[in-house]
Coordinates of C-alpha atoms and ligand atoms in Angstrom, one line a residue:
X29 CA 21.2 -54.5 -33.2
X30 CA 19.7 -51.1 -34.2
X31 CA 17.9 -48.7 -31.8
X32 CA 16.4 -45.3 -32.1
X33 CA 15.8 -43.1 -29.1
X34 CA 14.5 -39.6 -29.1
X35 CA 17.0 -38.0 -26.7
X36 CA 15.2 -36.3 -23.8
X37 CA 16.2 -32.8 -23.1
X38 CA 17.8 -33.7 -19.7
X39 CA 21.1 -33.6 -18.0
X40 CA 21.4 -37.3 -18.4
X41 CA 20.3 -38.9 -21.6
X42 CA 20.9 -41.6 -24.2
X43 CA 22.4 -41.1 -27.6
X44 CA 20.0 -41.6 -30.5
X45 CA 21.4 -45.1 -31.3
X46 CA 21.5 -46.0 -27.6
X47 CA 25.2 -46.7 -27.6
X48 CA 26.3 -44.0 -25.2
X49 CA 25.1 -42.1 -22.1
X50 CA 25.4 -38.4 -22.3
X51 CA 25.8 -36.3 -19.1
X52 CA 26.4 -32.7 -18.2
X53 CA 29.7 -32.9 -16.4
X54 CA 28.7 -31.3 -13.1
X55 CA 32.3 -30.9 -11.9
X56 CA 32.8 -28.2 -14.5
X57 CA 29.8 -26.0 -13.4
X58 CA 29.2 -23.2 -13.0
X59 CA 31.9 -21.9 -15.3
X60 CA 31.7 -24.5 -18.1
X61 CA 28.6 -26.3 -19.3
X62 CA 29.9 -29.4 -21.2
X63 CA 28.2 -32.6 -22.2
X64 CA 30.4 -35.7 -22.1
X65 CA 29.7 -39.2 -23.5
X66 CA 30.1 -42.4 -21.4
X67 CA 30.5 -45.7 -23.2
X68 CA 32.6 -48.1 -21.1
X69 CA 32.0 -49.5 -17.6
X70 CA 35.1 -47.6 -16.4
X71 CA 33.9 -44.3 -17.8
X72 CA 30.4 -44.8 -16.1
X73 CA 32.0 -45.8 -12.8
X74 CA 34.4 -42.8 -12.9
X75 CA 31.7 -40.4 -13.7
X76 CA 29.6 -41.5 -10.7
X77 CA 32.6 -41.8 -8.4
X78 CA 34.0 -38.3 -9.3
X79 CA 30.5 -36.7 -9.1
X80 CA 30.4 -35.7 -12.8
X81 CA 26.9 -37.1 -12.4
X82 CA 25.5 -36.8 -8.9
X83 CA 22.4 -36.4 -6.9
X84 CA 20.6 -39.7 -6.0
X85 CA 17.9 -39.8 -8.8
X86 CA 20.4 -38.7 -11.5
X87 CA 22.8 -41.4 -10.4
X88 CA 20.0 -44.0 -10.7
X89 CA 19.1 -42.7 -14.2
X90 CA 22.7 -42.8 -15.3
X91 CA 23.1 -46.4 -13.9
X92 CA 19.9 -47.5 -15.8
X93 CA 21.1 -46.1 -19.1
X94 CA 24.7 -47.3 -18.4
X95 CA 23.5 -50.9 -17.9
X96 CA 21.7 -50.7 -21.2
X97 CA 24.8 -49.4 -23.0
X98 CA 26.9 -52.1 -21.4
X99 CA 24.4 -54.8 -22.2
X100 CA 24.9 -54.1 -25.9
X101 CA 28.6 -54.8 -25.5
X102 CA 28.0 -58.3 -24.1
X103 CA 28.9 -60.8 -26.8
X104 CA 26.8 -64.0 -26.3
X105 CA 23.6 -65.5 -27.5
X106 CA 23.1 -67.5 -24.3
X107 CA 20.7 -65.7 -21.9
X108 CA 22.3 -67.4 -18.8
X109 CA 25.8 -66.3 -19.8
X110 CA 24.4 -62.9 -20.6
X111 CA 23.0 -62.7 -17.1
X112 CA 26.4 -63.7 -15.6
X113 CA 28.2 -60.9 -17.5
X114 CA 25.4 -58.4 -16.8
X115 CA 25.8 -59.1 -13.1
X116 CA 29.5 -58.4 -13.2
X117 CA 28.8 -54.9 -14.7
X118 CA 26.1 -54.4 -12.1
X119 CA 28.3 -55.2 -9.1
X120 CA 31.1 -53.0 -10.5
X121 CA 28.9 -49.9 -11.0
X122 CA 27.2 -50.6 -7.6
X123 CA 30.6 -50.2 -5.9
X124 CA 31.1 -46.7 -7.2
X125 CA 29.2 -44.9 -4.4
X126 CA 27.5 -46.6 -1.4
X127 CA 25.1 -44.1 0.2
X128 CA 22.5 -43.1 -2.4
X129 CA 20.1 -46.1 -2.6
X130 CA 18.9 -45.0 -6.1
X131 CA 22.0 -46.5 -7.5
X132 CA 21.4 -50.1 -6.3
X133 CA 17.7 -49.6 -6.8
X134 CA 18.1 -48.8 -10.5
X135 CA 20.7 -51.5 -11.1
X136 CA 18.4 -54.1 -9.4
X137 CA 15.5 -53.0 -11.4
X138 CA 17.5 -53.5 -14.6
X139 CA 18.7 -56.9 -13.5
X140 CA 15.0 -57.8 -12.9
X141 CA 14.3 -57.2 -16.6
X142 CA 17.0 -59.8 -17.4
X143 CA 15.9 -62.4 -14.9
X144 CA 12.3 -62.1 -15.8
X145 CA 13.0 -62.7 -19.5
X146 CA 15.6 -65.4 -19.6
X147 CA 13.4 -67.5 -21.9
X148 CA 13.7 -64.8 -24.6
X149 CA 16.6 -64.2 -27.1
X150 CA 19.4 -62.0 -25.8
X151 CA 18.5 -59.4 -28.5
X152 CA 15.0 -59.1 -27.1
X153 CA 16.3 -58.8 -23.5
X154 CA 18.6 -55.9 -24.6
X155 CA 15.7 -54.2 -26.2
X156 CA 13.6 -54.5 -23.0
X157 CA 16.5 -53.1 -21.0
X158 CA 16.5 -50.0 -23.2
X159 CA 12.7 -49.6 -22.6
X160 CA 13.2 -50.0 -18.8
X161 CA 16.0 -47.4 -18.6
X162 CA 13.9 -44.8 -20.5
X163 CA 11.0 -45.7 -18.1
X164 CA 13.2 -45.0 -15.0
X165 CA 13.9 -41.5 -16.4
X166 CA 10.3 -40.8 -17.4
X167 CA 9.0 -41.9 -14.0
X168 CA 11.6 -39.5 -12.4
X169 CA 10.2 -36.6 -14.4
X170 CA 6.7 -37.3 -13.1
X171 CA 8.0 -38.0 -9.6
X172 CA 9.7 -34.6 -9.4
X173 CA 6.6 -32.9 -10.6
X174 CA 4.4 -34.6 -7.9
X175 CA 7.0 -33.8 -5.2
X176 CA 7.1 -30.2 -6.3
X177 CA 3.3 -30.0 -5.9
X178 CA 3.3 -31.5 -2.5
X179 CA 6.2 -29.4 -1.4
X180 CA 4.6 -26.2 -2.7
X181 CA 1.6 -26.9 -0.5
X182 CA 3.8 -26.5 2.6
X183 CA 5.0 -23.0 1.9
X184 CA 3.7 -19.5 1.1
X185 CA 4.4 -16.8 -1.4
X186 CA 7.3 -14.6 -0.1
X187 CA 8.7 -17.3 2.3
X188 CA 12.4 -17.6 3.0
X189 CA 13.7 -21.2 2.3
X190 CA 17.0 -22.6 3.3
X191 CA 18.5 -25.5 1.3
X192 CA 21.7 -27.6 1.6
X193 CA 23.7 -29.3 -1.2
X194 CA 21.8 -29.6 -4.5
X195 CA 18.5 -31.3 -5.0
X196 CA 17.5 -29.5 -8.2
X197 CA 17.1 -30.3 -11.8
X198 CA 20.8 -31.2 -12.2
X199 CA 20.4 -33.9 -9.5
X200 CA 17.2 -35.3 -11.1
X201 CA 15.0 -34.7 -14.1
X202 CA 13.3 -31.4 -14.7
X203 CA 12.1 -29.8 -11.4
X204 CA 14.3 -31.5 -8.9
X205 CA 13.1 -32.5 -5.4
X206 CA 14.0 -30.0 -2.7
X207 CA 14.2 -27.2 -5.3
X208 CA 11.2 -28.4 -7.3
X209 CA 8.5 -26.5 -5.2
X210 CA 10.5 -23.3 -5.7
X211 CA 10.7 -23.7 -9.5
X212 CA 7.0 -24.7 -9.6
X213 CA 6.0 -21.7 -7.4
X214 CA 8.0 -19.4 -9.6
X215 CA 6.1 -20.6 -12.7
X216 CA 2.9 -19.7 -10.8
X217 CA 4.0 -16.2 -10.1
X218 CA 5.2 -16.8 -6.5
X219 CA 8.4 -15.4 -5.2
X220 CA 10.7 -17.0 -2.6
X221 CA 13.9 -15.9 -0.9
X222 CA 16.2 -18.9 -1.1
X223 CA 19.3 -19.2 1.0
X224 CA 21.7 -21.8 -0.4
X225 CA 24.4 -23.3 1.9
X226 CA 27.6 -23.5 -0.1
X227 CA 28.0 -27.1 1.1
X228 CA 31.7 -27.8 1.9
X229 CA 33.8 -29.6 0.8
X230 CA 32.5 -30.1 -2.8
X231 CA 30.5 -26.9 -2.9
X232 CA 27.3 -28.3 -4.6
X233 CA 25.3 -25.5 -3.1
X234 CA 27.6 -22.8 -4.5
X235 CA 28.4 -24.4 -7.9
X236 CA 25.1 -26.0 -8.7
X237 CA 22.2 -24.8 -6.5
X238 CA 22.9 -21.0 -6.7
X239 CA 23.6 -21.5 -10.4
X240 CA 20.3 -23.3 -11.1
X241 CA 18.2 -20.9 -9.1
X242 CA 19.9 -17.8 -10.5
X243 CA 19.5 -19.0 -14.1
X244 CA 15.9 -19.8 -13.3
X245 CA 15.2 -16.3 -12.2
X246 CA 14.7 -17.0 -8.5
X247 CA 15.9 -14.8 -5.6
X248 CA 18.9 -16.8 -4.3
X249 CA 21.5 -15.8 -1.7
X250 CA 24.6 -17.9 -1.3
X251 CA 25.9 -18.4 2.3
X252 CA 28.7 -20.4 3.8
X253 CA 27.6 -23.4 5.8
X254 CA 28.4 -21.8 9.1
X255 CA 26.0 -18.9 8.4
X256 CA 22.8 -21.0 8.5
X257 CA 22.3 -20.1 12.2
X258 CA 22.4 -16.4 11.7
X259 CA 20.0 -16.3 8.8
X260 CA 17.6 -18.4 10.9
X261 CA 18.1 -16.1 14.0
X262 CA 17.4 -13.1 11.7
X263 CA 14.0 -14.5 11.0
X264 CA 14.7 -14.9 7.3
X265 CA 13.9 -18.6 7.1
X266 CA 10.3 -20.0 7.1
X267 CA 11.2 -23.6 6.2
X268 CA 14.2 -25.8 5.3
X269 CA 13.9 -28.0 2.2
X270 CA 16.6 -30.7 1.6
X271 CA 17.0 -33.8 -0.6
X272 CA 17.9 -37.3 0.6
X273 CA 20.1 -40.2 -0.5
X274 CA 18.6 -42.9 1.6
X275 CA 15.7 -42.8 4.1
X276 CA 15.5 -45.6 6.7
X277 CA 12.2 -47.2 7.8
X278 CA 12.0 -45.1 10.9
X279 CA 12.4 -41.8 9.0
X280 CA 16.1 -41.2 9.7
X281 CA 17.4 -39.6 6.5
X282 CA 20.9 -39.6 5.0
X283 CA 21.8 -36.6 2.9
X284 CA 24.8 -34.4 2.2
X285 CA 27.2 -33.9 5.1
X286 CA 26.0 -30.9 7.1
X287 CA 22.3 -31.6 6.7
X288 CA 21.8 -32.9 10.2
X289 CA 23.4 -29.7 11.6
X290 CA 20.9 -27.6 9.6
X291 CA 18.1 -29.8 11.1
X292 CA 19.4 -29.3 14.7
X293 CA 19.5 -25.5 14.1
X294 CA 16.0 -25.5 12.6
X295 CA 14.7 -27.3 15.7
X296 CA 16.3 -24.7 17.9
X297 CA 14.7 -21.8 16.0
X298 CA 11.3 -23.5 15.6
X299 CA 11.6 -23.7 11.8
X300 CA 10.0 -26.7 10.0
X301 CA 12.6 -29.0 8.4
X302 CA 11.4 -31.0 5.4
X303 CA 13.1 -33.8 3.5
X304 CA 12.0 -34.2 -0.1
X305 CA 12.6 -37.4 -2.1
X306 CA 11.1 -40.2 -4.2
X307 CA 10.0 -43.5 -2.7
X308 CA 13.0 -45.0 -4.6
X309 CA 15.1 -43.3 -2.0
X310 CA 13.3 -45.0 0.9
X311 CA 15.0 -48.2 1.9
X312 CA 12.8 -50.1 4.3
X313 CA 15.6 -52.7 4.6
X314 CA 17.4 -50.2 6.8
X315 CA 15.6 -50.1 10.1
X316 CA 17.3 -46.9 11.3
X317 CA 20.0 -44.5 10.1
X318 CA 22.6 -46.7 11.8
X319 CA 22.2 -49.2 9.0
X320 CA 23.1 -46.7 6.3
X321 CA 26.6 -46.9 4.9
X322 CA 28.3 -43.5 4.9
X323 CA 30.7 -42.8 2.0
X324 CA 34.2 -41.6 3.1
X325 CA 36.0 -39.6 0.5
X326 CA 39.5 -38.4 -0.2
X327 CA 41.0 -36.1 2.4
X328 CA 42.4 -33.8 -0.3
X329 CA 38.8 -32.6 -0.9
X330 CA 39.2 -30.8 2.4
X331 CA 42.9 -30.0 2.3
X332 CA 43.4 -28.7 -1.2
X333 CA 40.5 -29.0 -3.7
X334 CA 39.2 -25.7 -4.9
X335 CA 42.1 -23.8 -3.3
X336 CA 44.9 -22.2 -5.2
X337 CA 47.3 -23.6 -2.6
X338 CA 46.7 -26.3 0.0
X339 CA 45.1 -25.0 3.1
X340 CA 46.5 -27.7 5.4
X341 CA 49.8 -29.6 5.6
X342 CA 49.6 -32.8 3.6
X343 CA 50.2 -34.9 6.7
X344 CA 47.3 -33.4 8.6
X345 CA 44.6 -36.0 9.3
X346 CA 41.2 -35.3 7.8
X347 CA 37.9 -37.0 8.3
X348 CA 35.7 -36.6 5.2
X349 CA 32.3 -38.3 5.4
X350 CA 30.2 -37.3 2.4
X351 CA 26.9 -37.7 4.1
X352 CA 25.3 -37.6 7.6
X353 CA 22.0 -38.9 8.9
X354 CA 19.4 -36.6 10.2
X355 CA 17.5 -38.1 13.1
X356 CA 13.8 -38.6 12.3
X357 CA 12.8 -36.6 15.4
X358 CA 14.2 -33.5 13.7
X359 CA 12.1 -34.0 10.5
X360 CA 8.8 -32.2 10.2
X361 CA 7.7 -34.2 7.1
X362 CA 9.1 -36.4 4.3
X363 CA 7.7 -35.3 1.0
X364 CA 7.3 -38.0 -1.6
X365 CA 5.6 -38.3 -5.0
X366 CA 2.7 -39.9 -3.1
X367 CA 2.2 -37.3 -0.5
X368 CA 3.7 -35.9 2.7
X369 CA 4.6 -38.5 5.4
X370 CA 4.5 -37.4 9.0
X371 CA 5.7 -39.0 12.3
X372 CA 5.5 -41.7 13.3
X373 CA 7.4 -42.6 10.2
X374 CA 7.5 -46.4 10.7
X375 CA 3.7 -46.3 10.1
X376 CA 3.5 -43.5 7.5
X377 CA 6.4 -44.8 5.3
X378 CA 5.1 -48.4 5.5
X379 CA 1.6 -47.1 4.5
X380 CA 3.2 -45.2 1.6
X381 CA 4.7 -48.4 0.2
X382 CA 1.3 -50.2 0.5
X383 CA -0.3 -47.3 -1.4
X384 CA 2.4 -47.2 -4.1
X385 CA 2.1 -51.0 -4.9
Ligands
MRU1 O1 27.4 -36.2 -3.1 P1 26.2 -35.7 -3.9 O2 26.4 -34.4 -4.5 O3 25.7 -36.8 -4.8 O4 25.1 -35.6 -2.7 C1 23.8 -35.3 -3.2 C2 22.8 -35.0 -2.1 O5 23.1 -35.1 -0.9 C3 21.5 -34.6 -2.5 O6 20.8 -33.8 -1.6 C4 20.6 -35.9 -2.7 O7 21.3 -36.8 -3.5 C5 19.3 -35.6 -3.2 S1 19.3 -35.2 -5.0 C6 17.6 -35.0 -5.4

């Protein structure tokens, strides 16, 4: 089978012949910017699990391309047998990280291409899978742009913005979600003072957000997570912008661990707190945040990762949830590619899906 793709200038993209997924290895940033190739199911799983590719939309894009790459490795002419093997890869990749719904969303979308075309030859199904994977990324580019526009309408030139974790271009395509309005505003000659929480324990804020903003020429100040309160108290923050990994039907939003603490502080200081993300991150099958599975990660990320020497005894117990859920009552608005949803979220999110269909 021969394919030809024009590689998009993105942090996740397909090789020209469609046989590999390329990603920027985000674990090496900010010191080394290196592109790595993923070809086997194990490599794709490992890259998602270890956060070489991370951020809900980027994980979805990688999974879409990954399934296309793996589909080409299935050796059968029988569409039904192809589906059986395709589903094994799908389930395997889906088990790499549980919280970001974009992973299962993209995998299910790819599976839908197979089930809808079982009457066609396998070769044709594989070609359609390639088209779908490219579409997922192209839609993400448009989605980020639309979210950036809506987000920008909520802030003013000169504002101070606090963000947590990384929801910028590295986590998506092009503009990003939570950082998108800031990059778009910059393009239009606006200036913001951005405060980036370093985001323990994996330091996405320090390693990725401050890197992206600094390189983009924005005014960014890196703070430790426990400094969010003082910068708010100082009057330096006009709004908080964060991304999301899964939003429940009632507006409860899962995002990187520590996000809910930022939202509680923002409420205390009377600062609007916005969650920015695509409709693909909204999971109406979760009624509330209690239905969202929270990923638990290796305790060594707290004890020793990033330190020259361990900072706790190896036998010390650690609790390392990768995400928390921000209660919908703390959220001033959920910014999607179709507009800004406000409370009551049951109604506004349901209406959003009706509009999107
Ligand atoms: O564990 P990570 O780094 O994948 O967590 C990422 C986040 O929490 C982001 O804020 C979220 O995925 C939104 S990315 C646009």
